Coordinates of N, CA and C in Angstrom, one line a residue:
M1 N 111.9 106.8 110.2 CA 110.9 107.6 109.5 C 111.5 108.4 108.3
L2 N 112.8 108.3 108.1 CA 113.5 109.0 107.1 C 112.8 108.8 105.7
G3 N 112.5 107.6 105.4 CA 111.9 107.3 104.1 C 110.6 108.0 103.9
T4 N 109.8 108.0 105.0 CA 108.5 108.7 104.9 C 108.6 110.2 104.8
L5 N 109.6 110.7 105.5 CA 109.8 112.2 105.4 C 110.3 112.5 103.9
V6 N 111.1 111.7 103.3 CA 111.5 111.9 102.0 C 110.4 111.8 101.0
N7 N 109.5 110.8 101.2 CA 108.3 110.6 100.4 C 107.4 111.8 100.5
T8 N 107.2 112.3 101.7 CA 106.3 113.5 101.9 C 106.9 114.7 101.2
A9 N 108.2 114.9 101.4 CA 108.9 116.0 100.7 C 108.8 115.9 99.2
A10 N 108.8 114.7 98.6 CA 108.7 114.5 97.2 C 107.4 114.9 96.7
I11 N 106.3 114.6 97.4 CA 105.0 115.0 97.0 C 104.9 116.6 97.0
L12 N 105.4 117.2 98.1 CA 105.4 118.6 98.2 C 106.2 119.3 97.0
A13 N 107.4 118.7 96.8 CA 108.2 119.3 95.7 C 107.5 119.1 94.3
G14 N 107.0 117.9 94.1 CA 106.3 117.6 92.8 C 105.1 118.5 92.6
S15 N 104.3 118.7 93.6 CA 103.1 119.6 93.5 C 103.5 121.0 93.3
L16 N 104.6 121.5 94.0 CA 105.0 122.9 93.8 C 105.6 123.1 92.4
A17 N 106.4 122.1 92.0 CA 107.1 122.3 90.7 C 106.0 122.2 89.6
G18 N 105.1 121.3 89.7 CA 104.0 121.1 88.7 C 103.1 122.3 88.6
S19 N 102.8 122.9 89.8 CA 101.9 124.1 89.8 C 102.6 125.3 89.1
A20 N 104.0 125.3 89.2 CA 104.7 126.4 88.6 C 104.7 126.3 87.1
L21 N 104.4 125.1 86.5 CA 104.4 125.0 85.1 C 103.1 125.5 84.5
K22 N 102.0 125.5 85.3 CA 100.7 126.1 85.0 C 100.1 125.5 83.8
K23 N 100.7 125.5 82.6 CA 100.1 125.0 81.4 C 100.1 123.5 81.4
G24 N 100.8 122.9 82.3 CA 100.8 121.4 82.3 C 101.9 120.8 81.5
L25 N 102.3 119.6 81.8 CA 103.3 118.9 81.0 C 102.7 118.4 79.7
G26 N 103.5 118.4 78.7 CA 103.1 117.9 77.4 C 102.9 116.4 77.5
K27 N 102.1 115.8 76.7 CA 101.8 114.4 76.8 C 103.0 113.5 76.6
K28 N 103.9 114.0 75.6 CA 105.1 113.1 75.4 C 106.0 113.1 76.5
Y29 N 106.1 114.2 77.3 CA 106.9 114.3 78.5 C 106.4 113.4 79.6
Q30 N 105.0 113.5 79.7 CA 104.4 112.6 80.7 C 104.7 111.2 80.4
N31 N 104.6 110.8 79.2 CA 104.8 109.4 78.8 C 106.3 109.0 79.1
A32 N 107.2 109.9 78.8 CA 108.6 109.6 79.0 C 108.9 109.4 80.5
L33 N 108.3 110.2 81.3 CA 108.5 110.1 82.8 C 107.9 108.8 83.3
Y34 N 106.7 108.5 82.9 CA 106.0 107.3 83.3 C 106.8 106.0 82.8
D35 N 107.3 106.1 81.6 CA 108.1 104.9 81.1 C 109.3 104.7 82.0
A36 N 110.0 105.8 82.4 CA 111.2 105.6 83.2 C 110.8 105.0 84.6
M37 N 109.7 105.5 85.2 CA 109.3 105.0 86.5 C 108.8 103.5 86.4
G38 N 108.2 103.2 85.2 CA 107.8 101.8 85.0 C 108.9 100.8 85.0
F39 N 110.0 101.2 84.3 CA 111.2 100.3 84.3 C 111.8 100.2 85.7
A40 N 111.8 101.4 86.4 CA 112.4 101.3 87.7 C 111.6 100.4 88.7
A41 N 110.3 100.5 88.6 CA 109.5 99.7 89.5 C 109.6 98.2 89.1
A42 N 109.6 97.9 87.8 CA 109.7 96.5 87.4 C 111.0 95.9 87.8
F43 N 112.2 96.6 87.6 CA 113.4 96.0 88.0 C 113.6 95.9 89.5
L44 N 113.0 96.9 90.2 CA 113.1 96.9 91.7 C 112.4 95.6 92.2
G45 N 111.2 95.3 91.6 CA 110.4 94.2 92.0 C 111.2 92.9 91.7
V46 N 111.8 92.8 90.6 CA 112.6 91.6 90.2 C 113.7 91.4 91.2
N47 N 114.4 92.5 91.5 CA 115.5 92.4 92.4 C 115.1 91.9 93.8
A48 N 113.9 92.4 94.3 CA 113.4 92.0 95.6 C 113.1 90.5 95.6
V49 N 112.6 90.0 94.6 CA 112.3 88.5 94.5 C 113.6 87.7 94.4
A50 N 114.5 88.1 93.6 CA 115.8 87.4 93.4 C 116.6 87.4 94.7
S51 N 116.5 88.5 95.4 CA 117.3 88.7 96.6 C 116.8 87.8 97.8
N52 N 115.5 87.7 97.9 CA 114.8 87.1 99.0 C 114.4 85.6 98.8
L53 N 114.0 85.3 97.6 CA 113.5 83.9 97.4 C 114.5 82.8 97.8
P54 N 115.8 83.0 97.5 CA 116.8 81.9 97.9 C 116.8 81.7 99.5
H55 N 116.3 82.7 100.2 CA 116.4 82.6 101.7 C 115.0 82.2 102.3
S56 N 114.0 81.9 101.4 CA 112.7 81.6 101.9 C 112.7 80.2 102.5
E57 N 112.0 80.1 103.7 CA 111.8 78.8 104.4 C 110.8 78.0 103.7
F58 N 109.8 78.6 103.0 CA 108.8 77.9 102.3 C 108.7 78.5 100.8
P59 N 109.5 78.0 99.9 CA 109.6 78.5 98.6 C 108.3 78.6 97.8
V60 N 107.3 77.8 98.1 CA 106.1 77.8 97.4 C 105.1 78.7 98.0
L61 N 105.4 79.3 99.2 CA 104.4 80.1 99.9 C 104.0 81.3 99.1
F62 N 105.0 81.9 98.4 CA 104.7 83.1 97.6 C 103.7 82.8 96.5
I63 N 103.8 81.6 95.9 CA 102.9 81.2 94.8 C 101.5 81.1 95.4
L64 N 101.4 80.4 96.6 CA 100.1 80.2 97.2 C 99.5 81.6 97.6
S65 N 100.4 82.5 98.1 CA 99.9 83.8 98.5 C 99.4 84.6 97.4
L66 N 100.1 84.6 96.2 CA 99.6 85.3 95.1 C 98.3 84.7 94.5
A67 N 98.2 83.4 94.5 CA 97.0 82.8 94.0 C 95.8 83.1 94.9
A68 N 95.9 82.8 96.2 CA 94.8 83.1 97.2 C 94.5 84.6 97.3
G69 N 95.5 85.4 97.3 CA 95.3 86.8 97.5 C 94.6 87.4 96.2
S70 N 95.0 87.0 95.1 CA 94.4 87.5 93.8 C 92.9 87.1 93.7
V71 N 92.6 85.9 94.2 CA 91.2 85.4 94.2 C 90.4 86.3 95.1
V72 N 90.9 86.5 96.3 CA 90.2 87.4 97.3 C 90.0 88.8 96.7
G73 N 91.1 89.3 96.1 CA 91.1 90.7 95.6 C 90.1 90.8 94.5
E74 N 90.0 89.8 93.6 CA 89.0 89.8 92.5 C 87.6 89.8 93.1
K75 N 87.4 88.9 94.1 CA 86.1 88.8 94.7 C 85.7 90.2 95.3
L76 N 86.6 90.9 96.0 CA 86.3 92.2 96.6 C 86.3 93.3 95.5
D77 N 86.9 93.0 94.4 CA 86.9 94.0 93.3 C 87.6 95.3 93.7
L78 N 88.8 95.1 94.3 CA 89.5 96.3 94.9 C 89.8 97.3 93.8
D79 N 90.3 96.8 92.6 CA 90.7 97.6 91.5 C 89.4 98.4 91.0
G80 N 88.3 97.7 90.8 CA 87.1 98.3 90.4 C 86.6 99.3 91.3
R81 N 86.6 99.1 92.6 CA 86.2 100.1 93.6 C 87.1 101.3 93.5
F82 N 88.4 101.1 93.3 CA 89.3 102.2 93.2 C 89.0 103.1 92.0
Q83 N 88.7 102.4 90.9 CA 88.4 103.1 89.6 C 87.1 103.9 89.7
R84 N 86.1 103.2 90.4 CA 84.8 103.9 90.5 C 84.9 105.1 91.4
L85 N 85.7 105.0 92.5 CA 85.9 106.1 93.4 C 86.5 107.3 92.7
V86 N 87.5 107.0 91.9 CA 88.2 108.1 91.1 C 87.2 108.7 90.1
D87 N 86.4 107.8 89.4 CA 85.4 108.3 88.5 C 84.3 109.2 89.1
R88 N 84.0 108.8 90.4 CA 82.9 109.5 91.1 C 83.3 110.9 91.4
V89 N 84.6 111.2 91.6 CA 85.0 112.6 91.9 C 85.5 113.3 90.7
S90 N 85.4 112.7 89.5 CA 85.9 113.4 88.3 C 85.1 114.6 88.0
G91 N 85.7 115.6 87.5 CA 85.0 116.8 87.1 C 84.8 117.8 88.3
R92 N 85.5 117.6 89.4 CA 85.3 118.4 90.6 C 86.5 119.2 90.9
G93 N 87.3 119.6 89.9 CA 88.5 120.4 90.1 C 89.5 119.8 91.1
L94 N 89.9 120.6 92.1 CA 90.9 120.2 93.0 C 90.5 118.9 93.7
A95 N 89.2 118.8 94.1 CA 88.8 117.6 94.8 C 89.1 116.3 94.0
Q96 N 89.0 116.4 92.7 CA 89.3 115.3 91.8 C 90.8 115.0 91.9
G97 N 91.6 116.0 91.8 CA 93.1 115.8 91.9 C 93.6 115.3 93.2
L98 N 93.0 115.8 94.3 CA 93.4 115.3 95.6 C 93.0 113.9 95.8
S99 N 91.7 113.6 95.5 CA 91.3 112.2 95.7 C 92.1 111.2 94.9
T100 N 92.4 111.6 93.6 CA 93.2 110.7 92.8 C 94.6 110.6 93.3
G101 N 95.2 111.7 93.7 CA 96.6 111.7 94.2 C 96.7 110.9 95.5
I102 N 95.8 111.1 96.4 CA 95.9 110.4 97.7 C 95.7 108.9 97.5
L103 N 94.8 108.5 96.7 CA 94.7 107.1 96.4 C 95.9 106.5 95.7
L104 N 96.5 107.2 94.8 CA 97.7 106.7 94.1 C 98.9 106.6 95.0
C105 N 99.1 107.6 95.9 CA 100.3 107.5 96.7 C 100.1 106.7 98.0
C106 N 98.9 106.4 98.4 CA 98.7 105.6 99.6 C 98.4 104.1 99.3
V107 N 97.6 103.9 98.3 CA 97.2 102.5 98.0 C 98.2 101.9 97.0
G108 N 99.2 101.2 97.5 CA 100.2 100.6 96.6 C 101.2 99.8 97.5
T109 N 101.8 98.8 96.9 CA 102.7 97.9 97.6 C 103.9 98.7 98.2
L110 N 104.5 99.6 97.4 CA 105.6 100.4 97.9 C 105.3 101.2 99.1
S111 N 104.1 101.8 99.1 CA 103.7 102.7 100.2 C 103.3 101.9 101.5
I112 N 102.9 100.6 101.3 CA 102.5 99.8 102.4 C 103.7 99.0 103.0
L113 N 104.5 98.3 102.0 CA 105.6 97.5 102.5 C 106.8 98.4 102.8
G114 N 106.9 99.6 102.2 CA 108.1 100.5 102.5 C 108.2 100.8 104.0
P115 N 107.2 101.3 104.6 CA 107.3 101.7 106.0 C 107.6 100.5 106.9
I116 N 107.2 99.3 106.5 CA 107.5 98.1 107.3 C 109.0 97.8 107.2
Q117 N 109.5 97.8 105.9 CA 110.9 97.6 105.7 C 111.7 98.6 106.5
S118 N 111.3 99.8 106.5 CA 112.0 100.9 107.2 C 112.0 100.7 108.7
A119 N 110.9 100.3 109.2 CA 110.8 100.1 110.7 C 111.6 98.9 111.2
L120 N 111.6 97.8 110.4 CA 112.2 96.6 110.9 C 113.7 96.5 110.6
G121 N 114.1 97.1 109.5 CA 115.5 96.9 109.1 C 116.2 98.2 108.8
G122 N 115.5 99.3 108.8 CA 116.1 100.6 108.5 C 116.4 100.7 107.0
D123 N 115.7 99.8 106.2 CA 115.9 99.8 104.7 C 114.8 100.7 104.1
N124 N 115.3 101.8 103.5 CA 114.3 102.8 102.9 C 114.3 102.7 101.4
T125 N 114.8 101.6 100.8 CA 114.8 101.5 99.4 C 113.4 101.7 98.7
Y126 N 112.5 101.0 99.3 CA 111.1 101.0 98.7 C 110.5 102.4 98.8
L127 N 110.8 103.1 100.0 CA 110.2 104.4 100.2 C 110.9 105.4 99.3
F128 N 112.2 105.3 99.1 CA 112.9 106.2 98.2 C 112.4 106.1 96.8
T129 N 112.1 104.8 96.4 CA 111.6 104.6 95.1 C 110.2 105.1 95.0
N130 N 109.4 104.9 96.0 CA 108.0 105.4 96.0 C 108.0 107.0 96.0
A131 N 109.0 107.6 96.6 CA 109.1 109.0 96.6 C 109.4 109.5 95.2
T132 N 110.2 108.8 94.4 CA 110.5 109.2 93.0 C 109.2 109.1 92.2
L133 N 108.5 108.0 92.4 CA 107.3 107.8 91.6 C 106.3 108.9 92.0
D134 N 106.1 109.2 93.3 CA 105.2 110.2 93.7 C 105.6 111.6 93.2
F135 N 106.9 111.8 93.1 CA 107.3 113.1 92.6 C 106.8 113.3 91.2
V136 N 107.0 112.3 90.4 CA 106.6 112.3 89.0 C 105.1 112.5 88.9
T137 N 104.3 111.7 89.7 CA 102.9 111.7 89.7 C 102.4 113.1 90.1
F138 N 102.9 113.7 91.1 CA 102.4 114.9 91.6 C 102.9 116.1 90.8
L139 N 104.0 115.9 90.0 CA 104.4 116.9 89.1 C 103.4 117.1 88.0
V140 N 102.8 115.9 87.6 CA 101.8 116.0 86.6 C 100.5 116.5 87.2
L141 N 100.1 116.0 88.3 CA 98.8 116.5 89.0 C 98.9 117.9 89.4
G142 N 100.1 118.3 89.9 CA 100.3 119.7 90.3 C 100.2 120.7 89.1
S143 N 100.6 120.2 87.9 CA 100.6 121.1 86.7 C 99.1 121.2 86.2
T144 N 98.3 120.3 86.7 CA 96.9 120.3 86.3 C 96.0 121.0 87.3
Y145 N 96.2 120.6 88.6 CA 95.3 121.1 89.6 C 95.8 122.2 90.5
G146 N 97.1 122.5 90.4 CA 97.7 123.6 91.2 C 98.3 123.2 92.5
V147 N 98.7 124.2 93.3 CA 99.4 124.0 94.5 C 98.6 123.3 95.6
G148 N 97.3 123.3 95.5 CA 96.5 122.6 96.5 C 96.8 121.1 96.6
M149 N 97.5 120.5 95.6 CA 97.9 119.1 95.7 C 98.8 118.8 96.8
C150 N 99.4 119.9 97.4 CA 100.4 119.7 98.5 C 99.7 119.1 99.7
A151 N 98.4 119.2 99.8 CA 97.6 118.7 100.9 C 97.7 117.2 101.0
A152 N 98.0 116.5 99.9 CA 98.1 115.0 99.9 C 99.3 114.6 100.7
A153 N 100.3 115.5 100.8 CA 101.5 115.1 101.5 C 101.2 114.8 103.0
G154 N 100.3 115.6 103.6 CA 99.9 115.3 105.0 C 99.3 114.0 105.2
V155 N 98.4 113.6 104.2 CA 97.7 112.4 104.3 C 98.7 111.2 104.2
L156 N 99.6 111.3 103.3 CA 100.6 110.3 103.1 C 101.5 110.1 104.4
F157 N 101.9 111.2 105.0 CA 102.7 111.2 106.2 C 102.0 110.4 107.3
L158 N 100.7 110.7 107.5 CA 99.9 110.1 108.5 C 99.7 108.6 108.2
W159 N 99.5 108.2 106.9 CA 99.3 106.9 106.5 C 100.5 106.0 106.7
Q160 N 101.7 106.5 106.2 CA 102.9 105.7 106.3 C 103.4 105.7 107.8
G161 N 103.2 106.8 108.5 CA 103.6 106.9 109.9 C 102.9 105.9 110.7
A162 N 101.6 105.7 110.5 CA 100.8 104.7 111.2 C 101.3 103.3 110.9
I163 N 101.6 103.0 109.7 CA 102.2 101.7 109.3 C 103.5 101.5 110.0
Y164 N 104.3 102.5 110.0 CA 105.7 102.4 110.6 C 105.6 102.1 112.1
L165 N 104.7 102.9 112.8 CA 104.6 102.7 114.2 C 104.0 101.3 114.5
G166 N 103.0 100.8 113.7 CA 102.5 99.5 113.9 C 103.5 98.4 113.7
A167 N 104.3 98.6 112.6 CA 105.4 97.6 112.4 C 106.4 97.6 113.5
S168 N 106.7 98.8 114.0 CA 107.7 98.8 115.1 C 107.2 98.1 116.4
A169 N 105.9 98.3 116.6 CA 105.3 97.6 117.8 C 105.2 96.1 117.6
L170 N 105.1 95.6 116.4 CA 105.0 94.2 116.1 C 106.4 93.6 115.6
Q171 N 107.5 94.3 115.9 CA 108.8 94.0 115.4 C 109.2 92.5 115.6
G172 N 108.9 92.0 116.8 CA 109.3 90.6 117.1 C 108.6 89.6 116.2
F173 N 107.4 89.9 115.9 CA 106.6 89.0 115.0 C 106.9 89.1 113.6
L174 N 107.2 90.3 113.1 CA 107.4 90.6 111.7 C 108.9 90.3 111.2
Q175 N 109.8 90.0 112.1 CA 111.2 89.8 111.7 C 111.4 88.4 111.1
G176 N 112.5 88.2 110.6 CA 112.9 86.9 110.1 C 112.2 86.4 108.8
G177 N 111.7 85.2 108.9 CA 111.1 84.5 107.8 C 109.9 85.3 107.2
L178 N 109.1 85.8 108.1 CA 107.9 86.5 107.6 C 108.3 87.7 106.7
L179 N 109.3 88.5 107.2 CA 109.7 89.6 106.4 C 110.3 89.2 105.0
C180 N 111.0 88.1 105.0 CA 111.5 87.5 103.7 C 110.3 87.2 102.8
E181 N 109.3 86.5 103.3 CA 108.2 86.1 102.5 C 107.4 87.4 102.0
L182 N 107.2 88.4 102.8 CA 106.6 89.6 102.4 C 107.3 90.3 101.3
S183 N 108.7 90.3 101.4 CA 109.5 90.9 100.4 C 109.4 90.2 99.1
V184 N 109.3 88.9 99.1 CA 109.1 88.1 97.8 C 107.8 88.5 97.2
V185 N 106.7 88.4 98.0 CA 105.3 88.7 97.4 C 105.3 90.1 97.0
G186 N 105.8 91.0 97.8 CA 105.8 92.4 97.5 C 106.5 92.7 96.2
G187 N 107.7 92.0 96.1 CA 108.5 92.2 94.9 C 107.7 91.9 93.6
V188 N 106.9 90.8 93.7 CA 106.1 90.4 92.5 C 105.1 91.5 92.2
L189 N 104.4 92.0 93.2 CA 103.4 93.0 93.1 C 104.0 94.3 92.5
I190 N 105.2 94.7 92.9 CA 105.9 95.9 92.4 C 106.3 95.7 91.0
A191 N 106.8 94.5 90.6 CA 107.1 94.2 89.2 C 105.9 94.3 88.4
A192 N 104.7 93.7 88.9 CA 103.5 93.8 88.1 C 103.0 95.2 87.9
S193 N 103.2 96.0 88.9 CA 102.8 97.5 88.7 C 103.7 98.1 87.7
G194 N 105.0 97.8 87.7 CA 105.9 98.3 86.7 C 105.5 97.9 85.3
L195 N 105.1 96.7 85.1 CA 104.7 96.2 83.8 C 103.4 96.9 83.3
S196 N 102.5 97.2 84.3 CA 101.3 97.9 83.9 C 101.6 99.3 83.5
I197 N 102.5 100.0 84.2 CA 102.9 101.3 83.8 C 103.4 101.4 82.4
L198 N 104.2 100.3 82.1 CA 104.9 100.2 80.8 C 103.9 99.7 79.7
K199 N 102.7 99.4 80.1 CA 101.7 98.8 79.2 C 102.1 97.6 78.5
I200 N 103.0 96.8 79.2 CA 103.4 95.5 78.7 C 102.4 94.5 79.0
K201 N 101.9 94.5 80.2 CA 100.9 93.6 80.6 C 99.9 94.3 81.6
H202 N 98.7 94.4 81.2 CA 97.7 95.1 82.1 C 97.4 94.2 83.3
T203 N 97.8 94.6 84.5 CA 97.5 93.8 85.6 C 96.8 94.6 86.7
K204 N 95.7 94.1 87.2 CA 95.0 94.8 88.3 C 95.8 94.6 89.6
A205 N 96.8 95.3 89.8 CA 97.7 95.1 90.9 C 97.0 95.3 92.3
L206 N 96.0 96.2 92.3 CA 95.3 96.4 93.5 C 94.6 95.1 94.0
N207 N 94.1 94.4 93.0 CA 93.4 93.1 93.4 C 94.3 92.1 93.9
M208 N 95.6 92.3 93.8 CA 96.6 91.3 94.3 C 97.1 91.7 95.7
L209 N 96.7 92.9 96.2 CA 97.2 93.3 97.5 C 96.9 92.4 98.6
P210 N 95.7 91.7 98.7 CA 95.5 90.7 99.8 C 96.5 89.6 99.8
S211 N 97.3 89.5 98.8 CA 98.4 88.4 98.8 C 99.4 88.7 100.0
L212 N 99.5 90.0 100.3 CA 100.5 90.3 101.4 C 100.0 89.8 102.8
L213 N 98.7 89.5 102.9 CA 98.2 89.0 104.2 C 98.4 87.5 104.4
V214 N 98.6 86.8 103.3 CA 98.7 85.3 103.4 C 99.9 84.9 104.2
P215 N 101.1 85.5 103.9 CA 102.3 85.1 104.8 C 102.1 85.5 106.3
V216 N 101.4 86.6 106.5 CA 101.1 87.0 107.9 C 100.2 86.0 108.6
L217 N 99.2 85.5 107.9 CA 98.3 84.5 108.5 C 99.0 83.2 108.6
W218 N 99.9 82.8 107.7 CA 100.6 81.6 107.7 C 101.5 81.6 109.0
Y219 N 102.3 82.6 109.1 CA 103.3 82.6 110.3 C 102.5 82.8 111.6
G220 N 101.4 83.6 111.6 CA 100.6 83.8 112.8 C 100.0 82.4 113.2
G221 N 99.5 81.6 112.2 CA 99.0 80.3 112.6 C 100.0 79.4 113.1
R222 N 101.2 79.4 112.5 CA 102.3 78.6 113.0 C 102.7 78.9 114.5
A223 N 102.7 80.3 114.7 CA 103.0 80.7 116.1 C 102.0 80.3 117.1
L224 N 100.7 80.3 116.7 CA 99.7 79.9 117.7 C 99.7 78.4 117.9
L225 N 100.2 77.6 116.9 CA 100.2 76.2 117.1 C 101.6 75.8 117.7
G226 N 102.5 76.7 117.9 CA 103.8 76.4 118.4 C 104.7 75.7 117.5
L227 N 104.5 75.9 116.2 CA 105.4 75.2 115.2 C 106.6 76.0 114.9

């Protein structure tokens, strides 16, 4: 749970530091911070793919996962639903900031795959990276909406804690080849998010999230068939 605790503390620290600025961060500083985080996410994703793909039992599975998951995500319009939800609460002061912040810190590959990695192998790399991203995000949000943004930290803790406990309970199933495949697919999604932050390639990363379910279904099916 160390990674989740650090991530939670980062949101609290970012919110408090941002609220202390009061007048908000200048646009050029926001852009500089987001550019730095974009590069970090992009290269972390590339590293995850490069480190795990050579050990994959099914090297084409990640391609099938991305293709099938993206089609499902587009059909469900996850990105559009996210954007509409954010737009719906716009103009409502702190409610807008909290809704936006909670969605940004909870709905993402790092926040979902991070607790799984932490529970199964004690690897907190994704969560530490997510903590840095969230610190920057809430620094900006805190400077706009105030200290009330700290409430998002509690939501993130419960969200990642639930994923961590679930992964721990299913540890036997999630180990080995499945974790490798999830890391490859997750790495691509993280890299895609980084490219979007950098405005190099606009990608609806949320629509690609169902890709993470394909390796789970694949290995689950093989286990049921005794393969």
